[in-house]
Amino acid sequence: MYLASLLAITLLGGTTQAHPGHDVHHEAALRRHYLSVQDNSLDHCAEVFAAEGVQRRTIERRAARVAELSPDLHSRQAPKIPPSHKGSQGYTPETDPKIVFGSNKACVLTPEVTEGPFYVQGQDIRSNIVEQEKGVPLHIDFQLIDVTTCQPMKDVYIELWNVNATGVYSGAVSPVNGVGGDTKNLDRTFLRGAQKTDEDGVVQFQTNFPGHYAGRATHIHLMTHLNAVPKENNTIWDLSATYAGQLFFDQDLIDAVEKLDPYNKNRQAKMRNVQDTILLQETPTADPYLEYVFLGDTVDKGLFAWYRLGVNPSHNRTIMAAAQRFKEGGKIKTGNPGAGALFPGGFPTYAPGVGVPVPTAGAGGRGKFMRN
């Protein structure tokens, strides 16, 4: 059934591009098919969260982290511009944290959205991935939930990566990656890292707000690995994922950040949220935007953002690494589909037998398949 649908999807044409040279209609069609057979929310988990204290601990954790980063909640008060995901409704230090951090918004993540052409295998396990990069500090709280049981997923590795302020991914070389053929970029590791979820399925990262690059709206990448075993050098090399995809930001927030240095030095073409085909595919049934509050009077002081992620652990697929990071440095991965002058490390694709999500042996699940 799934392969038949996939064959039909591969016949769809189009000219819309994500990264230059990449047709996104194929990926959007996969997402439409997924949404036709799978619930895309965690609404069915609300009573479990309340009964088992998950929601209470979530609120307390988020409030404690913001207090650590910026004790003056009042300084984040600002007019709300609908539709927006900014926590900005006249908060004061006395505001009940349930009002600020109690959102149950979530998105069920699946293995059909591409990991993109700049996934690098072999990243460090670490929470602070900024290194020396300049930009608006972005602190993120992620919680991973099993959609089949409504339980937090413990000991799952979550990888995070995003471009820097001028639209460059570390660890990759491509004419469309903002650094041209600079092979020194293969050795760089900024704004990439992985962490293992705790008892409540939680990881917290410190990164920078991403800049933009041609062909996509501003976003961050996520990937989840079940049963991954770290190498002795504290890196993750697992290429099996239950999810690889993206989360997004309000357009008014992006516009505010883009006015700041060094974002305003980015000369790559911009794409707004309303122009991104992959993002627009999500919005009718989900809300793939991070919620956030300011950590000061203005956006340059930083942001605290959060999101609850739903995953069906019974499905996974093999993802494609465009490059690999070794002790002696980074290397382009050869032999990948789509490899060429534009994408030396290849470009992930979906066709029968290539990158198709499959059930994990012996596992059950609500959905027929999931997406990356």
XYZ file of C-alpha atoms in Angstrom:
372
model
C 0.000 0.000 0.000
C 2.681 2.479 0.995
C 4.974 1.599 -1.911
C 2.102 1.984 -4.359
C 1.388 5.447 -2.976
C 5.062 6.266 -3.130
C 5.243 5.257 -6.788
C 2.344 7.557 -7.552
C 3.982 10.386 -5.642
C 7.205 10.074 -7.611
C 5.266 10.874 -10.778
C 4.254 14.307 -9.483
C 6.016 17.168 -11.198
C 6.933 20.663 -10.074
C 9.493 23.398 -10.120
C 9.422 24.685 -6.541
C 12.856 24.324 -4.992
C 14.044 24.063 -1.393
C 17.790 24.137 -1.610
C 18.580 25.341 -5.150
C 18.413 22.312 -7.393
C 15.967 20.416 -5.122
C 12.321 19.845 -6.114
C 10.185 19.969 -2.943
C 6.905 18.820 -4.511
C 7.960 15.219 -3.997
C 8.548 15.765 -0.300
C 5.304 17.751 0.076
C 3.354 14.926 -1.562
C 4.824 12.428 0.891
C 3.740 14.664 3.740
C 0.178 14.884 2.374
C 0.005 11.100 2.197
C 1.286 10.795 5.745
C -1.302 13.232 7.094
C -4.064 11.237 5.408
C -3.349 8.164 7.568
C -1.812 9.491 10.803
C -3.059 11.726 13.624
C -0.706 14.709 13.867
C -1.163 15.743 17.498
C -0.721 14.595 21.088
C -4.204 15.658 22.185
C -4.992 12.070 23.181
C -2.201 12.264 25.782
C -3.494 15.238 27.790
C -5.107 13.177 30.576
C -2.020 10.978 30.922
C 0.240 14.027 31.163
C -1.932 15.467 33.941
C -2.364 12.220 35.884
C 1.323 11.284 35.851
C 2.699 14.735 36.589
C 4.337 15.190 33.194
C 2.672 18.555 32.622
C 3.478 19.840 36.118
C 7.154 18.909 35.774
C 7.258 20.464 32.301
C 6.006 23.802 33.615
C 8.394 23.740 36.582
C 11.377 22.842 34.381
C 10.740 25.563 31.815
C 10.129 28.179 34.488
C 13.318 27.207 36.345
C 15.422 27.433 33.189
C 14.106 30.886 32.312
C 14.676 32.055 35.885
C 18.264 30.862 35.567
C 18.761 32.659 32.251
C 16.824 35.858 33.007
C 15.078 36.371 36.381
C 13.109 39.441 35.273
C 10.064 37.996 33.509
C 8.511 41.454 33.317
C 11.255 42.556 30.935
C 9.834 40.220 28.302
C 6.446 41.950 28.219
C 5.588 43.204 24.739
C 2.524 43.704 22.535
C 1.301 40.522 20.905
C 1.066 40.471 17.114
C -1.271 37.614 16.089
C -0.636 35.036 14.881
C 2.384 34.686 17.139
C 4.022 32.111 19.368
C 5.645 34.650 21.651
C 4.756 34.492 25.325
C 3.953 38.185 25.630
C 0.661 38.756 27.392
C 1.674 41.204 30.077
C 3.694 38.814 32.218
C 5.250 39.890 35.519
C 7.473 37.976 37.966
C 4.240 37.020 39.768
C 2.543 35.509 36.694
C 1.584 31.851 37.230
C 4.128 29.723 35.283
C 1.221 27.578 34.068
C 0.069 30.526 31.975
C 3.490 31.114 30.460
C 4.809 27.580 29.988
C 1.739 25.333 30.125
C 1.139 24.903 26.405
C 0.375 21.344 25.298
C 1.128 22.147 21.674
C 3.000 19.353 19.976
C 3.639 17.834 16.577
C 3.909 14.151 15.730
C 7.194 13.641 13.945
C 7.603 11.089 11.202
C 10.222 9.793 8.748
C 9.221 11.497 5.524
C 10.706 15.002 5.598
C 14.281 15.013 4.326
C 17.277 15.381 6.592
C 18.590 17.767 3.963
C 21.850 17.698 2.017
C 24.030 18.872 4.917
C 23.619 16.233 7.617
C 27.042 15.382 9.075
C 27.681 12.063 10.817
C 29.832 11.987 13.955
C 28.743 14.987 16.029
C 29.675 15.668 19.660
C 27.316 14.892 22.515
C 26.950 18.331 24.117
C 24.298 20.851 25.143
C 26.086 24.082 24.168
C 26.745 23.988 20.418
C 27.521 27.682 19.858
C 31.347 27.591 19.928
C 32.600 31.009 18.698
C 29.618 31.870 16.501
C 28.012 35.290 16.877
C 24.259 35.668 16.965
C 21.128 35.878 19.097
C 21.314 33.251 21.890
C 18.632 30.604 21.543
C 17.982 28.208 24.443
C 15.604 25.355 23.570
C 13.741 22.825 25.726
C 12.616 19.712 23.812
C 10.491 16.908 25.223
C 10.114 13.611 23.345
C 6.860 11.627 23.768
C 5.960 8.142 22.535
C 2.670 8.669 20.645
C 1.621 5.049 21.211
C 1.883 5.148 25.037
C 1.901 8.903 25.864
C 5.027 8.275 27.941
C 8.223 10.352 27.848
C 10.969 8.645 25.843
C 14.068 8.153 27.975
C 17.614 7.561 26.658
C 16.899 8.652 23.080
C 19.518 10.777 21.359
C 18.282 14.007 19.782
C 20.535 15.761 17.288
C 20.164 19.458 16.542
C 21.796 21.502 13.803
C 21.208 24.842 12.133
C 22.952 27.447 10.000
C 24.833 30.388 11.487
C 23.815 34.041 11.176
C 25.013 34.279 7.577
C 23.339 31.066 6.429
C 26.234 28.586 6.582
C 26.116 24.986 7.838
C 29.322 23.764 9.435
C 30.852 20.488 8.266
C 29.631 20.723 4.671
C 30.922 22.033 1.360
C 28.624 23.114 -1.472
C 28.206 26.110 -3.787
C 24.839 26.727 -2.076
C 26.154 26.525 1.495
C 27.440 30.098 1.646
C 31.118 29.139 1.741
C 31.497 27.857 -1.808
C 34.316 25.357 -2.121
C 36.041 26.184 1.158
C 37.087 22.688 2.247
C 38.145 24.025 5.667
C 34.439 24.133 6.486
C 34.441 20.321 6.576
C 36.415 20.531 9.827
C 34.069 23.020 11.506
C 31.479 21.829 14.019
C 29.599 24.952 15.122
C 25.857 24.755 15.785
C 25.746 20.946 15.719
C 25.364 18.527 18.606
C 23.436 15.682 20.224
C 22.066 14.853 23.671
C 20.353 11.936 25.391
C 16.870 12.493 26.818
C 16.365 12.232 30.580
C 13.612 10.505 32.610
C 11.061 13.022 31.308
C 12.211 12.688 27.692
C 13.867 16.103 27.861
C 16.978 17.706 26.409
C 17.954 21.376 26.495
C 20.248 22.955 23.911
C 22.011 26.292 23.668
C 22.421 27.394 20.063
C 22.063 30.643 18.110
C 18.999 31.791 16.236
C 19.538 30.599 12.653
C 20.090 32.906 9.726
C 18.546 32.343 6.322
C 19.685 30.790 3.068
C 18.248 30.628 -0.431
C 15.283 28.356 -1.012
C 14.012 27.714 2.535
C 12.320 29.609 5.346
C 14.351 29.979 8.557
C 14.365 26.686 10.474
C 16.285 24.278 12.678
C 16.914 20.573 12.036
C 16.176 17.741 14.466
C 16.850 14.023 14.389
C 16.056 11.284 16.902
C 17.997 8.019 17.327
C 16.649 5.060 19.333
C 19.180 2.657 20.861
C 22.159 4.656 19.632
C 25.490 3.810 21.272
C 28.000 6.680 21.567
C 31.562 6.179 20.414
C 34.417 6.362 22.920
C 35.145 9.922 21.774
C 31.608 11.008 22.824
C 30.148 11.273 19.320
C 27.056 9.839 17.609
C 27.407 7.860 14.364
C 23.954 6.254 14.185
C 22.218 6.469 10.785
C 18.899 4.983 11.885
C 16.311 7.602 12.787
C 12.671 7.707 13.861
C 12.552 11.356 12.859
C 14.548 13.878 10.879
C 12.903 17.163 10.066
C 12.505 20.833 10.893
C 10.843 23.333 13.230
C 10.173 26.976 12.376
C 9.837 30.498 13.803
C 7.287 33.318 13.628
C 7.940 35.620 10.697
C 7.861 38.768 12.855
C 10.559 37.248 15.080
C 12.693 36.364 12.049
C 12.329 39.904 10.700
C 13.429 41.400 14.029
C 16.504 39.164 14.257
C 17.485 39.792 10.628
C 17.940 43.499 11.394
C 20.745 42.730 13.847
C 24.451 42.235 13.267
C 25.735 39.832 11.913
C 22.432 38.645 10.390
C 22.185 41.849 8.351
C 25.419 40.930 6.587
C 23.817 37.812 5.088
C 23.539 38.360 1.314
C 21.747 35.125 0.451
C 18.210 35.328 -0.942
C 15.471 35.216 1.702
C 12.376 33.035 1.686
C 9.457 33.960 3.937
C 7.348 31.404 5.786
C 4.401 31.863 3.414
C 6.627 30.824 0.500
C 8.018 27.600 1.983
C 6.178 24.604 0.499
C 7.353 22.179 3.179
C 6.254 24.473 6.003
C 2.889 25.172 4.380
C 2.284 21.429 4.179
C 2.434 21.251 8.000
C 0.260 24.173 9.007
C -3.253 22.865 8.149
C -2.954 20.051 10.723
C -0.067 21.057 13.001
C 1.739 24.046 14.460
C 5.441 23.472 13.677
C 6.553 26.794 15.210
C 8.628 27.012 18.375
C 7.007 28.875 21.265
C 9.278 31.370 22.991
C 9.845 34.271 25.370
C 12.446 37.029 25.271
C 15.280 36.894 27.813
C 15.509 40.663 28.048
C 13.891 43.872 26.859
C 14.888 43.240 23.254
C 15.432 40.225 21.040
C 19.229 40.630 20.950
C 19.352 39.555 24.632
C 18.281 36.073 23.596
C 15.310 33.705 23.545
C 14.052 30.699 25.461
C 11.976 28.384 23.253
C 10.230 25.065 23.778
C 8.462 22.275 21.930
C 6.999 18.852 22.695
C 7.796 16.252 20.039
C 5.736 13.127 19.400
C 7.421 10.081 17.846
C 6.213 6.603 16.961
C 9.188 4.411 17.947
C 7.958 1.467 15.884
C 9.116 3.020 12.630
C 12.477 4.217 11.435
C 14.575 4.538 8.328
C 18.185 4.911 7.331
C 19.163 8.525 6.752
C 21.918 9.905 4.537
C 25.049 11.659 5.736
C 26.537 14.125 3.256
C 29.781 14.238 5.229
C 31.478 12.423 8.075
C 33.579 13.778 10.905
C 36.719 11.816 11.769
C 39.513 12.447 14.256
C 41.654 13.872 11.462
C 38.826 16.081 10.167
C 35.698 16.079 8.047
C 35.292 14.235 4.764
C 32.627 14.311 2.060
C 30.665 11.047 1.937
C 31.009 9.513 -1.507
C 28.566 7.294 -3.377
C 25.375 9.036 -2.224
C 22.411 9.585 -4.583
C 22.307 13.002 -6.210
C 26.020 13.667 -5.742
C 27.436 16.261 -8.121
C 28.910 19.723 -8.349
C 25.967 21.325 -6.537
C 25.804 18.779 -3.700
C 29.125 16.881 -3.466
C 27.780 14.753 -0.607
C 24.568 13.906 -2.444
C 20.941 14.770 -1.787
C 18.499 12.530 0.153
C 15.792 11.120 -2.087
C 12.775 8.892 -1.774
C 11.966 6.121 -4.252
C 10.899 2.494 -3.816
C 13.633 0.776 -1.863
C 15.602 3.991 -1.255
C 15.128 5.739 2.077
C 11.678 4.215 2.599
C 10.492 4.131 6.252
C 9.973 0.575 7.523
C 8.584 -0.821 10.789
C 11.051 -1.869 13.468
C 10.925 -5.639 13.917
C 8.628 -6.729 16.709
C 7.292 -3.241 17.428
C 3.719 -2.070 17.285
C 2.396 1.371 16.526
C -0.555 3.565 15.676
C 0.654 4.858 12.328
C 1.362 2.961 9.124
C 4.606 4.809 8.578
C 6.489 7.837 9.831
C 8.513 10.558 8.192
C 12.009 12.008 8.428
